[in-house]
Amino acid sequence: MFRPWSFFHLNLFYLALDVLVAAALSAALTHIARRHRGHAQSIRWIQQAGYMEMFTALKTSGREGKWRLFFGLLVTLAGSLALVGILVGSKTFAEIATEEGIVRQEVVASRQFVVFDIFTTIPTWYFPVGYETSIRDALAVAVNSSKSIPQPDPTKRYSPRLSKPEYEVVCDQFDLRAHQDQDRFVVPNDGCATVLINSTSSIEPDLTRSYIIQKSKGRAKVVMHGVTDARFERIDSSVLDITVHSQVIYLGQKCTTYNYNFMVINATKAGITSSPTTTLTKCLLSSGDVAILSSTVIRFLAPEHQQFLSIATSIFGTQDELVAGLQDSINNGTLTNLPADIREQELVMEVKIAGTEATALICIGSRWGETEVPHITCSYVITSVLIVKFPPMNPHIAVLLTNKGLNPMFTGVTNTMLLYHFPMVSEKKPSFAFSKIFNASSEAASYFADLGHNFVMDWDASMLYVTFDTVEIIKGYEIPAWLFYSMIGVMVACVVFWGFTKFWIEDWYKDSLYFAVSKELTANQADIAPRLHQFNPDTLEFEGRRIVSAKGAQVPKEKVEREGEEEKEEETTVYQQLIVGSYDPLLATTKECSKALC
């Protein structure tokens, strides 16, 4: 059972429980003293004095052989300790916990640093994806980061608000294009839009010697011959990696994402050449529809063409038809029978389009010298596209936009987010979660579609607006329900029992010894006892009045003489019962026995 208490409130509750239980124990001893009288009243007074006095009295009773008194004290001490143990034990059940409050909607604005270069990027939106982290979780963390919440409230939990109702898909079938300038490199698929996968490498393609082979609906092979661009100097044992950009064209408008990795890599190292990446872009079209484009690229290299199949199948498995098609190009010499001029290279693309996902395996065969064995540099591209219509925008965001409405994003190359897939490092070699990476593009596009207009970038003002569901985190303690209600029941029972004892039992059975003495000293005054009185420990006097005989107190001779003179004065009764055989009986004005002390 959760209680929204602070540490102070928790201890205040247990303090009340301790006080009430102690009061109930004292009331119980009062009833015992009233019934049994005799030593029972002394035991009650000793218990009021505390554990040290109880231990001392217990030791004394045992030494003197007063076993009835000894066992009475022992039971009282054991009961007191047992109650303390139970109370302390009940505190161990209280555990620190948190609970969520009411869900509220909150729009958070943050200024972003936008870089306008070859393509538009926001550098702070580059995020890692762990080996065991799903893409949706990684994106949720990215959107929920301090980059989107500059001054988060530490008492709140922020969750990106998902679109409700869900978005409407307006185009779910695409054609594929393998070259941005040539219509003949199109793979038809009865699409309502076109997905472009364009490779950028160090070669200048000779389109007159390039061709496409249509294998089936949505499936083709593209072969391009080219010459190394003169701007790039060849470096022995090195090759230039393949850079890929993806684009969707819908109703004449374009939305582009750029998976940039233009870098020199060591051509002698087999396998994955860099961490797989997923780029994500959202474009608002003039029609009001939104294009969401996500592209994942896996780069690898085979230093010798004979190694291609073993390397590729270790990554993509033995059933991948693009890998099988590329292996055919190696077997028939398309990628291996290269011209004598080492500047000439061959590029082969195995492409496939199905529904909203386009896949391409792009490989380049090249070599450093005429006698060198060709090496194969590849990029495996998975592109997912969603063209959707969102529900109306949050009005709190709409009024904040520069143009007071939805302004289209750039029609050029724009990367919204870039995700790096990290490997799991082991003693043998790093390994990637390829089964998860293969689905990264579709999951990323789906998550951004779920966000809807709750994640809006105002490019004109470099401002990001995100709608969050905020939940206040309430700190407190978790106490088992049975224990909590049991403690409440015990407290109520203790109050009732103590109240009954307080109002129905005579005072002389429930008061302390000092209380009784104080009452006698203030009997003729209007004050309510107990009051503070001066006490002389040498003579056992309260306000100059002895409460036991001088003989019992073993008062020195000079003090006895002084007390003898004081006997002549009239004194207020303190102890009115004479002590038989005492040297100096208690002074009294009446022979009646005070009920408070008898």
Coordinates of C-alpha atoms in Angstrom, one line a residue:
M1 CA 0.0 0.0 0.0
F2 CA 1.6 3.3 -1.1
R3 CA 1.6 6.2 1.2
P4 CA 2.9 9.6 -0.2
W5 CA 4.8 10.4 3.0
S6 CA 8.2 12.0 3.5
F7 CA 10.7 10.5 5.9
F8 CA 9.4 12.9 8.6
H9 CA 5.8 11.8 8.1
L10 CA 6.7 8.1 8.2
N11 CA 8.5 8.5 11.5
L12 CA 5.7 10.7 12.9
F13 CA 3.3 7.9 12.2
Y14 CA 5.5 5.3 13.9
L15 CA 6.1 7.7 16.8
A16 CA 2.3 8.0 17.3
L17 CA 2.1 4.2 17.3
D18 CA 4.9 3.9 19.8
V19 CA 3.3 6.5 22.1
L20 CA -0.2 4.8 22.0
V21 CA 1.2 1.3 22.5
A22 CA 3.2 2.6 25.5
A23 CA 0.1 4.3 26.9
A24 CA -1.9 1.1 26.4
L25 CA 0.8 -0.9 28.3
S26 CA 0.8 1.5 31.1
A27 CA -3.0 1.3 31.2
A28 CA -2.8 -2.5 31.3
L29 CA -0.4 -2.4 34.3
T30 CA -2.9 0.0 36.0
H31 CA -5.7 -2.5 35.8
I32 CA -3.3 -5.2 37.2
A33 CA -2.3 -2.9 40.1
R34 CA -5.9 -2.1 40.8
R35 CA -6.8 -5.8 41.0
H36 CA -3.8 -7.3 42.8
R37 CA -2.6 -4.3 44.8
G38 CA 0.5 -5.1 46.9
H39 CA 3.7 -5.3 44.8
A40 CA 1.8 -4.8 41.6
Q41 CA 1.8 -1.0 42.2
S42 CA 5.5 -1.1 42.8
I43 CA 6.1 -3.0 39.6
R44 CA 4.0 -0.4 37.7
W45 CA 6.1 2.4 39.1
I46 CA 9.4 0.6 38.3
Q47 CA 8.2 0.1 34.7
Q48 CA 7.5 3.8 34.4
A49 CA 11.1 4.5 35.5
G50 CA 12.6 2.6 32.5
Y51 CA 14.5 -0.4 31.5
M52 CA 17.6 0.2 33.7
E53 CA 15.6 0.4 36.9
M54 CA 13.6 -2.7 35.9
F55 CA 16.9 -4.6 35.3
T56 CA 18.2 -3.4 38.7
A57 CA 14.9 -4.3 40.5
L58 CA 14.9 -7.7 38.8
K59 CA 18.5 -8.4 39.9
T60 CA 17.7 -7.3 43.5
S61 CA 14.5 -9.4 43.7
G62 CA 16.4 -12.5 42.5
R63 CA 19.2 -11.9 45.0
E64 CA 16.7 -11.6 47.9
G65 CA 14.7 -14.6 46.8
K66 CA 11.4 -12.8 46.2
W67 CA 10.4 -15.0 43.3
R68 CA 6.9 -13.8 43.0
L69 CA 8.0 -10.2 42.6
F70 CA 10.9 -11.4 40.4
F71 CA 8.6 -13.2 37.9
G72 CA 6.2 -10.3 37.9
L73 CA 9.0 -7.9 37.0
L74 CA 10.3 -10.4 34.4
V75 CA 6.9 -10.7 32.7
T76 CA 6.6 -6.9 32.6
L77 CA 10.1 -6.5 31.2
A78 CA 9.6 -9.2 28.6
G79 CA 6.3 -7.7 27.5
S80 CA 7.8 -4.3 27.2
L81 CA 10.7 -5.5 25.1
A82 CA 8.4 -7.7 23.0
L83 CA 6.3 -4.7 22.1
V84 CA 9.4 -2.6 21.2
G85 CA 10.7 -5.5 19.0
I86 CA 7.3 -5.7 17.2
L87 CA 7.3 -1.9 16.6
V88 CA 10.8 -1.9 15.3
G89 CA 10.2 -4.9 13.1
S90 CA 7.1 -3.2 11.6
K91 CA 9.3 -0.3 10.4
T92 CA 11.4 -2.7 8.3
F93 CA 8.4 -3.4 6.1
A94 CA 8.3 0.2 4.9
E95 CA 10.2 0.5 1.7
I96 CA 11.0 3.7 -0.3
A97 CA 8.8 3.8 -3.4
T98 CA 7.3 6.1 -6.0
E99 CA 3.9 6.4 -7.6
E100 CA 2.7 8.2 -10.7
G101 CA 0.3 11.1 -10.4
I102 CA -2.2 12.4 -13.0
V103 CA -1.1 12.4 -16.7
R104 CA -0.9 15.9 -18.1
Q105 CA 0.0 17.3 -21.5
E106 CA 2.9 19.7 -21.9
V107 CA 4.5 21.4 -24.9
V108 CA 8.3 21.9 -24.6
A109 CA 10.2 24.2 -26.9
S110 CA 14.0 24.1 -27.4
R111 CA 16.3 25.9 -29.8
Q112 CA 18.4 23.6 -32.0
F113 CA 21.7 24.1 -33.8
V114 CA 21.0 23.5 -37.5
V115 CA 23.9 23.0 -39.8
F116 CA 23.4 24.0 -43.5
D117 CA 26.0 22.1 -45.5
I118 CA 25.8 19.6 -48.3
F119 CA 22.7 18.4 -46.5
T120 CA 20.9 19.9 -43.5
T121 CA 21.6 18.3 -40.2
I122 CA 21.2 18.8 -36.4
P123 CA 24.4 17.5 -34.9
T124 CA 23.0 17.0 -31.5
W125 CA 20.5 14.5 -32.9
Y126 CA 23.1 11.7 -33.4
F127 CA 22.3 8.9 -31.0
P128 CA 23.8 5.4 -30.2
V129 CA 21.7 2.3 -30.2
G130 CA 22.9 -0.4 -27.8
Y131 CA 23.1 -4.1 -28.8
E132 CA 20.0 -5.0 -26.8
T133 CA 18.1 -1.7 -27.3
S134 CA 15.2 -1.6 -29.6
I135 CA 14.9 1.2 -32.2
R136 CA 11.6 2.4 -30.7
D137 CA 13.2 2.6 -27.2
A138 CA 16.3 4.4 -28.6
L139 CA 14.1 7.0 -30.4
A140 CA 11.9 7.5 -27.3
V141 CA 15.1 8.2 -25.3
A142 CA 16.4 10.5 -28.0
V143 CA 13.2 12.5 -28.2
N144 CA 13.0 12.5 -24.4
S145 CA 16.6 13.7 -23.9
S146 CA 17.7 17.0 -22.5
K147 CA 18.2 18.2 -26.1
S148 CA 14.4 18.3 -26.3
I149 CA 13.8 19.2 -22.7
P150 CA 16.3 22.0 -21.8
Q151 CA 15.1 22.4 -18.2
P152 CA 13.3 19.2 -17.2
D153 CA 11.4 19.1 -13.9
P154 CA 13.1 16.4 -11.8
T155 CA 9.8 15.6 -10.2
K156 CA 8.2 14.7 -13.5
R157 CA 8.5 11.8 -15.9
Y158 CA 8.3 12.8 -19.6
S159 CA 7.0 10.5 -22.3
P160 CA 6.7 11.7 -25.9
R161 CA 3.0 11.9 -26.7
L162 CA 1.8 9.5 -29.4
S163 CA -0.8 10.6 -32.0
K164 CA -4.4 9.8 -31.1
P165 CA -6.3 8.9 -33.2
E166 CA -3.8 7.1 -35.3
Y167 CA -2.5 8.4 -38.6
E168 CA -4.0 7.5 -42.0
V169 CA -1.7 5.9 -44.6
V170 CA -2.3 7.7 -48.0
C171 CA 0.3 5.7 -50.1
D172 CA 1.5 2.2 -49.3
Q173 CA 2.9 1.0 -52.7
F174 CA 6.1 2.3 -54.2
D175 CA 8.2 2.0 -57.4
L176 CA 12.0 1.9 -57.1
R177 CA 14.5 4.0 -58.9
A178 CA 18.2 3.2 -59.0
H179 CA 19.5 6.4 -60.6
Q180 CA 18.3 9.9 -59.9
D181 CA 18.7 11.2 -63.5
Q182 CA 17.8 8.2 -65.6
D183 CA 14.2 7.0 -66.0
R184 CA 15.3 3.7 -67.5
F185 CA 16.7 2.6 -64.1
V186 CA 13.2 2.2 -62.6
V187 CA 11.8 -0.9 -61.1
P188 CA 8.0 -0.7 -61.6
N189 CA 5.7 -2.0 -58.8
D190 CA 2.4 -0.2 -59.4
G191 CA 3.4 2.4 -56.9
C192 CA 1.7 5.7 -56.0
A193 CA 5.1 7.2 -55.3
T194 CA 8.8 6.4 -56.1
V195 CA 11.7 5.5 -53.8
L196 CA 15.1 6.5 -55.1
I197 CA 18.2 4.7 -53.8
N198 CA 21.2 6.4 -55.3
S199 CA 24.8 5.4 -54.6
T200 CA 27.6 8.0 -54.5
S201 CA 31.1 6.6 -54.9
S202 CA 34.5 7.6 -56.3
I203 CA 33.5 6.6 -59.9
E204 CA 31.9 8.5 -62.7
P205 CA 29.4 6.2 -64.2
D206 CA 29.3 5.7 -68.0
L207 CA 25.6 5.4 -68.6
T208 CA 26.1 4.3 -72.2
R209 CA 27.6 1.1 -70.9
S210 CA 25.2 0.7 -68.0
Y211 CA 22.0 -1.3 -68.0
I212 CA 19.2 -2.8 -65.9
I213 CA 17.9 -6.4 -65.9
Q214 CA 14.3 -6.7 -64.7
K215 CA 14.1 -10.1 -62.9
S216 CA 10.5 -9.9 -61.7
K217 CA 7.9 -7.5 -60.4
G218 CA 9.7 -5.3 -57.9
R219 CA 13.1 -7.1 -58.5
A220 CA 16.0 -6.1 -60.7
K221 CA 19.8 -6.0 -61.2
V222 CA 21.6 -2.7 -62.2
V223 CA 25.1 -2.8 -63.7
M224 CA 27.1 0.4 -64.1
H225 CA 30.6 0.8 -65.6
G226 CA 32.6 3.8 -64.5
V227 CA 36.0 5.4 -64.1
T228 CA 37.5 6.7 -60.9
D229 CA 37.0 10.4 -60.5
A230 CA 40.2 12.3 -61.1
R231 CA 39.6 14.3 -58.0
F232 CA 40.3 11.2 -55.9
E233 CA 43.9 10.0 -55.6
R234 CA 44.3 6.2 -55.2
I235 CA 46.0 5.1 -52.1
D236 CA 47.5 1.6 -52.0
S237 CA 45.6 -0.9 -49.9
S238 CA 42.7 1.6 -49.5
V239 CA 39.3 2.1 -51.1
L240 CA 36.6 4.8 -50.8
D241 CA 33.5 3.6 -49.1
I242 CA 30.1 3.9 -50.8
T243 CA 27.8 6.7 -49.7
V244 CA 24.0 6.2 -50.2
H245 CA 21.1 8.6 -50.2
S246 CA 17.5 7.7 -50.3
Q247 CA 14.6 9.8 -51.5
V248 CA 10.8 9.5 -51.9
I249 CA 9.0 11.4 -54.7
Y250 CA 5.3 11.9 -54.1
L251 CA 3.1 14.3 -56.2
G252 CA 6.2 16.0 -57.5
Q253 CA 7.7 16.7 -54.1
K254 CA 10.8 15.1 -52.7
C255 CA 11.9 14.1 -49.3
T256 CA 15.5 13.0 -49.0
T257 CA 17.8 11.5 -46.4
Y258 CA 21.6 11.1 -46.8
N259 CA 23.5 8.3 -45.2
Y260 CA 26.9 9.9 -45.5
N261 CA 30.0 7.8 -44.9
F262 CA 32.4 9.1 -47.6
M263 CA 35.6 7.8 -46.1
V264 CA 38.8 5.9 -46.9
I265 CA 38.9 2.3 -45.6
N266 CA 41.6 -0.3 -45.3
A267 CA 40.9 -2.8 -48.1
T268 CA 42.8 -5.6 -46.5
K269 CA 40.3 -6.0 -43.6
A270 CA 37.4 -8.3 -44.2
G271 CA 33.9 -7.9 -42.8
I272 CA 32.0 -4.9 -41.4
T273 CA 33.9 -1.6 -42.1
S274 CA 31.9 0.7 -39.9
S275 CA 28.9 0.7 -37.5
P276 CA 25.6 0.3 -39.3
T277 CA 23.6 3.5 -39.3
T278 CA 20.0 4.5 -39.6
T279 CA 19.0 7.9 -40.8
L280 CA 15.5 9.3 -40.3
T281 CA 13.7 12.2 -42.0
K282 CA 10.2 13.7 -41.8
C283 CA 9.0 16.0 -44.5
L284 CA 5.8 18.0 -44.5
L285 CA 4.4 18.2 -48.1
S286 CA 2.3 21.0 -49.5
S287 CA -0.7 18.7 -49.6
G288 CA -0.6 18.5 -45.8
D289 CA 0.5 14.9 -46.0
V290 CA 3.7 13.9 -44.2
A291 CA 6.5 11.7 -45.8
I292 CA 8.6 9.8 -43.3
L293 CA 11.8 8.3 -44.7
S294 CA 14.1 6.0 -42.9
S295 CA 17.2 4.3 -44.3
T296 CA 19.6 1.8 -42.7
V297 CA 23.0 1.0 -44.3
I298 CA 25.3 -1.9 -43.5
R299 CA 28.8 -1.6 -45.0
F300 CA 31.2 -4.5 -45.5
L301 CA 34.2 -5.5 -47.6
A302 CA 35.7 -8.6 -49.1
P303 CA 39.5 -8.1 -49.7
E304 CA 39.2 -10.9 -52.3
H305 CA 36.2 -11.7 -54.3
Q306 CA 36.3 -15.3 -53.3
Q307 CA 35.5 -14.2 -49.7
F308 CA 32.3 -12.4 -50.6
L309 CA 29.9 -15.2 -50.1
S310 CA 31.2 -16.3 -46.7
I311 CA 31.3 -12.8 -45.4
A312 CA 27.8 -11.9 -46.7
T313 CA 26.1 -15.0 -45.5
S314 CA 27.6 -14.5 -42.0
I315 CA 25.8 -11.2 -41.9
F316 CA 22.6 -11.8 -43.9
G317 CA 22.2 -15.5 -43.8
T318 CA 21.9 -18.0 -46.6
Q319 CA 18.4 -17.2 -47.8
D320 CA 19.0 -13.6 -48.9
E321 CA 18.2 -13.3 -52.6
L322 CA 20.2 -10.1 -53.1
V323 CA 23.3 -11.8 -51.8
A324 CA 22.7 -14.7 -54.1
G325 CA 22.2 -12.4 -57.1
L326 CA 25.4 -10.5 -56.3
Q327 CA 27.3 -13.8 -56.0
D328 CA 26.1 -14.6 -59.6
S329 CA 27.7 -11.4 -60.8
I330 CA 31.0 -12.5 -59.2
N331 CA 30.7 -15.9 -60.6
N332 CA 30.0 -14.7 -64.2
G333 CA 32.9 -12.2 -64.0
T334 CA 30.8 -9.0 -64.0
L335 CA 32.6 -7.8 -60.9
T336 CA 35.8 -9.6 -61.3
N337 CA 36.8 -9.4 -65.0
L338 CA 37.9 -5.8 -64.8
P339 CA 39.6 -3.8 -67.6
A340 CA 43.4 -3.4 -67.7
D341 CA 43.0 0.2 -66.6
I342 CA 43.0 0.1 -62.8
R343 CA 40.9 3.3 -62.7
E344 CA 38.0 1.5 -64.3
Q345 CA 35.5 -0.1 -61.9
E346 CA 32.2 -2.0 -62.0
L347 CA 29.2 -1.3 -59.8
V348 CA 26.4 -3.8 -59.4
M349 CA 23.1 -3.2 -57.6
E350 CA 20.7 -6.0 -56.6
V351 CA 17.4 -4.2 -55.8
K352 CA 14.0 -5.2 -54.5
I353 CA 10.8 -3.2 -53.7
A354 CA 7.9 -4.7 -51.8
G355 CA 5.2 -2.6 -50.2
T356 CA 6.7 0.4 -48.4
E357 CA 10.2 -1.1 -48.1
A358 CA 13.0 -1.0 -50.7
T359 CA 16.2 -3.0 -50.3
A360 CA 19.4 -2.8 -52.3
L361 CA 22.8 -4.5 -52.2
I362 CA 25.3 -2.2 -53.8
C363 CA 28.9 -3.5 -54.5
I364 CA 31.9 -2.1 -56.4
G365 CA 34.7 -4.3 -57.8
S366 CA 38.1 -2.6 -58.0
R367 CA 41.8 -3.4 -57.7
W368 CA 45.1 -1.5 -57.1
G369 CA 47.1 -3.0 -59.9
E370 CA 46.7 -5.1 -63.0
T371 CA 47.9 -8.3 -61.3
E372 CA 45.9 -7.7 -58.1
V373 CA 42.9 -9.8 -57.1
P374 CA 39.7 -7.7 -57.3
H375 CA 38.2 -6.7 -53.9
I376 CA 34.5 -6.1 -53.3
T377 CA 33.2 -3.0 -51.4
C378 CA 29.5 -3.2 -50.5
S379 CA 26.7 -1.4 -48.8
Y380 CA 23.4 -3.1 -47.9
V381 CA 20.6 -0.5 -47.9
I382 CA 17.1 -1.0 -46.3
T383 CA 14.8 2.0 -46.9
S384 CA 11.3 2.3 -45.4
V385 CA 8.8 5.0 -46.4
L386 CA 5.5 6.1 -44.9
I387 CA 3.3 8.7 -46.5
V388 CA 0.5 9.5 -44.0
K389 CA -2.1 12.1 -43.0
F390 CA -1.9 13.1 -39.4
P391 CA -4.7 14.3 -37.1
P392 CA -4.8 18.0 -36.5
M393 CA -1.8 19.6 -34.8
N394 CA -1.7 20.5 -31.2
P395 CA -3.0 24.1 -31.1
H396 CA -0.4 25.0 -28.5
I397 CA 2.3 24.2 -31.1
A398 CA 0.6 25.7 -34.1
V399 CA 0.5 29.2 -32.6
L400 CA 4.2 29.0 -31.8
L401 CA 5.4 28.3 -35.4
T402 CA 7.1 31.1 -37.3
N403 CA 4.3 31.2 -40.0
K404 CA 1.6 30.5 -37.4
G405 CA 0.9 27.3 -39.2
L406 CA 2.5 24.3 -40.8
N407 CA 5.5 25.4 -43.0
P408 CA 7.0 22.8 -45.4
M409 CA 10.4 21.4 -44.5
F410 CA 13.3 21.9 -46.9
T411 CA 12.9 20.1 -50.2
G412 CA 16.7 19.4 -50.2
V413 CA 18.6 16.8 -48.3
T414 CA 17.6 16.9 -44.6
N415 CA 18.6 14.5 -41.9
T416 CA 16.3 14.6 -38.9
M417 CA 18.1 11.9 -36.8
L418 CA 21.1 9.7 -37.2
L419 CA 21.4 6.5 -35.2
Y420 CA 24.6 4.4 -34.8
H421 CA 24.1 0.7 -34.0
F422 CA 26.7 -0.4 -31.5
P423 CA 28.1 -3.9 -31.3
M424 CA 28.4 -6.2 -28.3
V425 CA 32.1 -6.4 -27.4
S426 CA 33.3 -9.8 -26.3
E427 CA 36.6 -11.6 -25.9
K428 CA 36.5 -12.9 -29.4
K429 CA 35.2 -10.1 -31.7
P430 CA 32.5 -7.5 -31.7
S431 CA 29.1 -8.7 -32.9
F432 CA 26.1 -6.8 -34.2
A433 CA 22.4 -7.5 -33.6
F434 CA 21.7 -7.8 -37.4
S435 CA 18.2 -9.3 -36.9
K436 CA 17.3 -6.1 -35.1
I437 CA 19.2 -3.8 -37.5
F438 CA 17.3 -5.3 -40.5
N439 CA 14.0 -4.1 -39.0
A440 CA 15.5 -0.7 -37.8
S441 CA 14.2 1.3 -40.8
S442 CA 10.6 0.1 -40.5
E443 CA 10.5 0.5 -36.8
A444 CA 12.0 4.0 -36.9
A445 CA 9.5 5.2 -39.6
S446 CA 6.6 3.6 -37.6
Y447 CA 7.6 5.4 -34.4
F448 CA 7.9 8.8 -36.1
A449 CA 4.5 8.2 -37.7
D450 CA 3.1 7.4 -34.2
L451 CA 4.5 10.7 -32.9
G452 CA 2.5 12.6 -35.5
H453 CA 2.5 16.4 -35.1
N454 CA 3.7 16.1 -31.5
F455 CA 7.3 16.4 -32.8
V456 CA 7.6 19.5 -35.0
M457 CA 10.8 21.3 -36.1
D458 CA 10.4 24.9 -37.1
W459 CA 13.3 25.2 -39.5
D460 CA 12.9 28.9 -40.1
A461 CA 13.3 29.6 -36.3
S462 CA 15.5 26.6 -35.5
M463 CA 13.0 25.7 -32.8
L464 CA 11.8 22.2 -31.9
Y465 CA 8.4 21.7 -30.3
V466 CA 7.6 18.4 -28.6
T467 CA 4.4 17.4 -26.9
F468 CA 4.9 15.3 -23.8
D469 CA 2.7 13.4 -21.5
T470 CA 4.0 14.4 -18.1
V471 CA 3.5 12.4 -14.9
E472 CA 4.4 13.8 -11.5
I473 CA 6.5 11.2 -9.7
I474 CA 5.3 11.1 -6.1
K475 CA 7.8 9.9 -3.6
G476 CA 6.7 7.9 -0.5
Y477 CA 6.8 4.5 1.1
E478 CA 5.3 1.2 0.3
I479 CA 3.8 -0.5 3.4
P480 CA 1.9 -3.9 3.1
A481 CA -1.8 -3.2 3.3
W482 CA -2.3 -5.9 6.0
L483 CA 0.3 -4.3 8.2
F484 CA -0.8 -0.7 7.7
Y485 CA -4.4 -1.5 8.6
S486 CA -3.3 -3.7 11.5
M487 CA -1.3 -0.8 12.9
I488 CA -4.3 1.5 12.4
G489 CA -6.4 -1.0 14.3
V490 CA -3.9 -1.3 17.1
M491 CA -3.7 2.5 17.4
V492 CA -7.5 2.8 17.6
A493 CA -7.7 0.0 20.2
C494 CA -4.9 1.6 22.3
V495 CA -6.8 4.9 22.2
V496 CA -10.0 3.3 23.3
F497 CA -8.3 1.2 26.1
W498 CA -6.3 4.2 27.3
G499 CA -9.4 6.5 27.3
F500 CA -11.4 3.9 29.3
T501 CA -8.6 3.7 31.8
K502 CA -8.2 7.4 32.0
F503 CA -11.8 8.2 32.8
W504 CA -12.9 5.2 34.7
I505 CA -10.0 4.1 36.9
E506 CA -9.2 5.9 40.1
D507 CA -6.2 8.3 39.9
W508 CA -4.2 6.6 42.6
Y509 CA -4.0 3.4 40.5
K510 CA -2.8 5.1 37.3
D511 CA -0.6 8.0 38.5
S512 CA 3.1 7.9 38.9
L513 CA 4.7 8.2 42.4
Y514 CA 5.8 11.7 41.7
F515 CA 2.3 12.6 40.5
A516 CA 0.8 11.3 43.8
V517 CA 3.3 13.2 45.9
S518 CA 2.7 16.4 43.9
K519 CA -1.1 16.0 44.4
E520 CA -0.6 15.9 48.1
L521 CA 1.6 19.0 48.0
T522 CA -0.9 20.9 46.0
A523 CA -4.1 19.6 47.5
N524 CA -5.4 22.9 48.7
Q525 CA -4.4 24.9 45.6
A526 CA -6.3 25.4 42.4
D527 CA -3.4 24.1 40.3
I528 CA -3.6 20.7 38.6
A529 CA -0.8 18.3 39.4
P530 CA 1.9 17.5 38.7
R531 CA 3.8 20.7 39.4
L532 CA 7.5 21.1 39.6
H533 CA 8.8 20.9 43.1
Q534 CA 12.2 21.5 44.7
F535 CA 13.6 18.2 46.0
N536 CA 16.5 17.6 48.4
P537 CA 18.0 14.2 47.7
D538 CA 19.9 14.2 51.1
T539 CA 16.8 14.4 53.2
L540 CA 14.2 13.2 50.7
E541 CA 12.3 16.4 51.1
F542 CA 9.8 18.0 48.6
E543 CA 9.5 21.7 49.3
G544 CA 10.9 21.2 52.8
R545 CA 8.6 18.3 53.6
R546 CA 9.9 14.8 54.2
I547 CA 8.2 11.9 52.4
V548 CA 9.8 9.1 54.5
S549 CA 11.1 9.0 58.1
A550 CA 14.6 10.3 58.9
K551 CA 15.6 6.8 60.1
G552 CA 14.6 5.3 56.8
A553 CA 16.6 7.8 54.9
Q554 CA 19.6 7.4 57.3
V555 CA 19.9 11.2 57.8
P556 CA 23.1 12.4 59.6
K557 CA 22.9 13.4 63.2
E558 CA 23.2 17.1 62.6
K559 CA 20.4 16.9 60.1
V560 CA 18.2 15.0 62.5
E561 CA 18.6 17.7 65.2
R562 CA 17.6 20.3 62.6
E563 CA 14.6 18.3 61.6
G564 CA 13.6 17.8 65.2
E565 CA 13.3 21.6 65.6
E566 CA 11.1 21.7 62.4
E567 CA 8.7 19.2 63.9
K568 CA 7.3 22.0 66.0
E569 CA 6.0 23.8 62.9
E570 CA 2.7 22.9 61.3
E571 CA 3.2 21.1 58.0
T572 CA 1.1 20.0 55.1
T573 CA 0.4 16.3 54.9
V574 CA 2.6 14.3 52.5
Y575 CA 2.7 10.8 53.9
Q576 CA -0.1 10.4 56.4
Q577 CA 0.5 6.8 57.3
L578 CA 2.9 6.3 60.2
I579 CA 5.9 4.0 59.7
V580 CA 5.9 1.5 62.6
G581 CA 9.2 1.5 64.6
S582 CA 10.7 4.5 62.8
Y583 CA 12.9 7.0 64.5
D584 CA 11.0 10.0 63.3
P585 CA 7.5 9.2 62.0
L586 CA 6.1 11.1 59.0
L587 CA 4.7 14.4 59.9
A588 CA 1.0 14.7 59.5
T589 CA -2.0 16.9 60.4
T590 CA -4.5 14.0 60.1
K591 CA -4.5 10.3 60.9
E592 CA -6.4 9.5 57.8
C593 CA -4.5 7.6 55.0
S594 CA -4.0 9.4 51.8
K595 CA -5.4 7.2 49.0
A596 CA -2.8 8.5 46.6
L597 CA 0.0 6.9 48.6
C598 CA -1.5 4.0 50.4

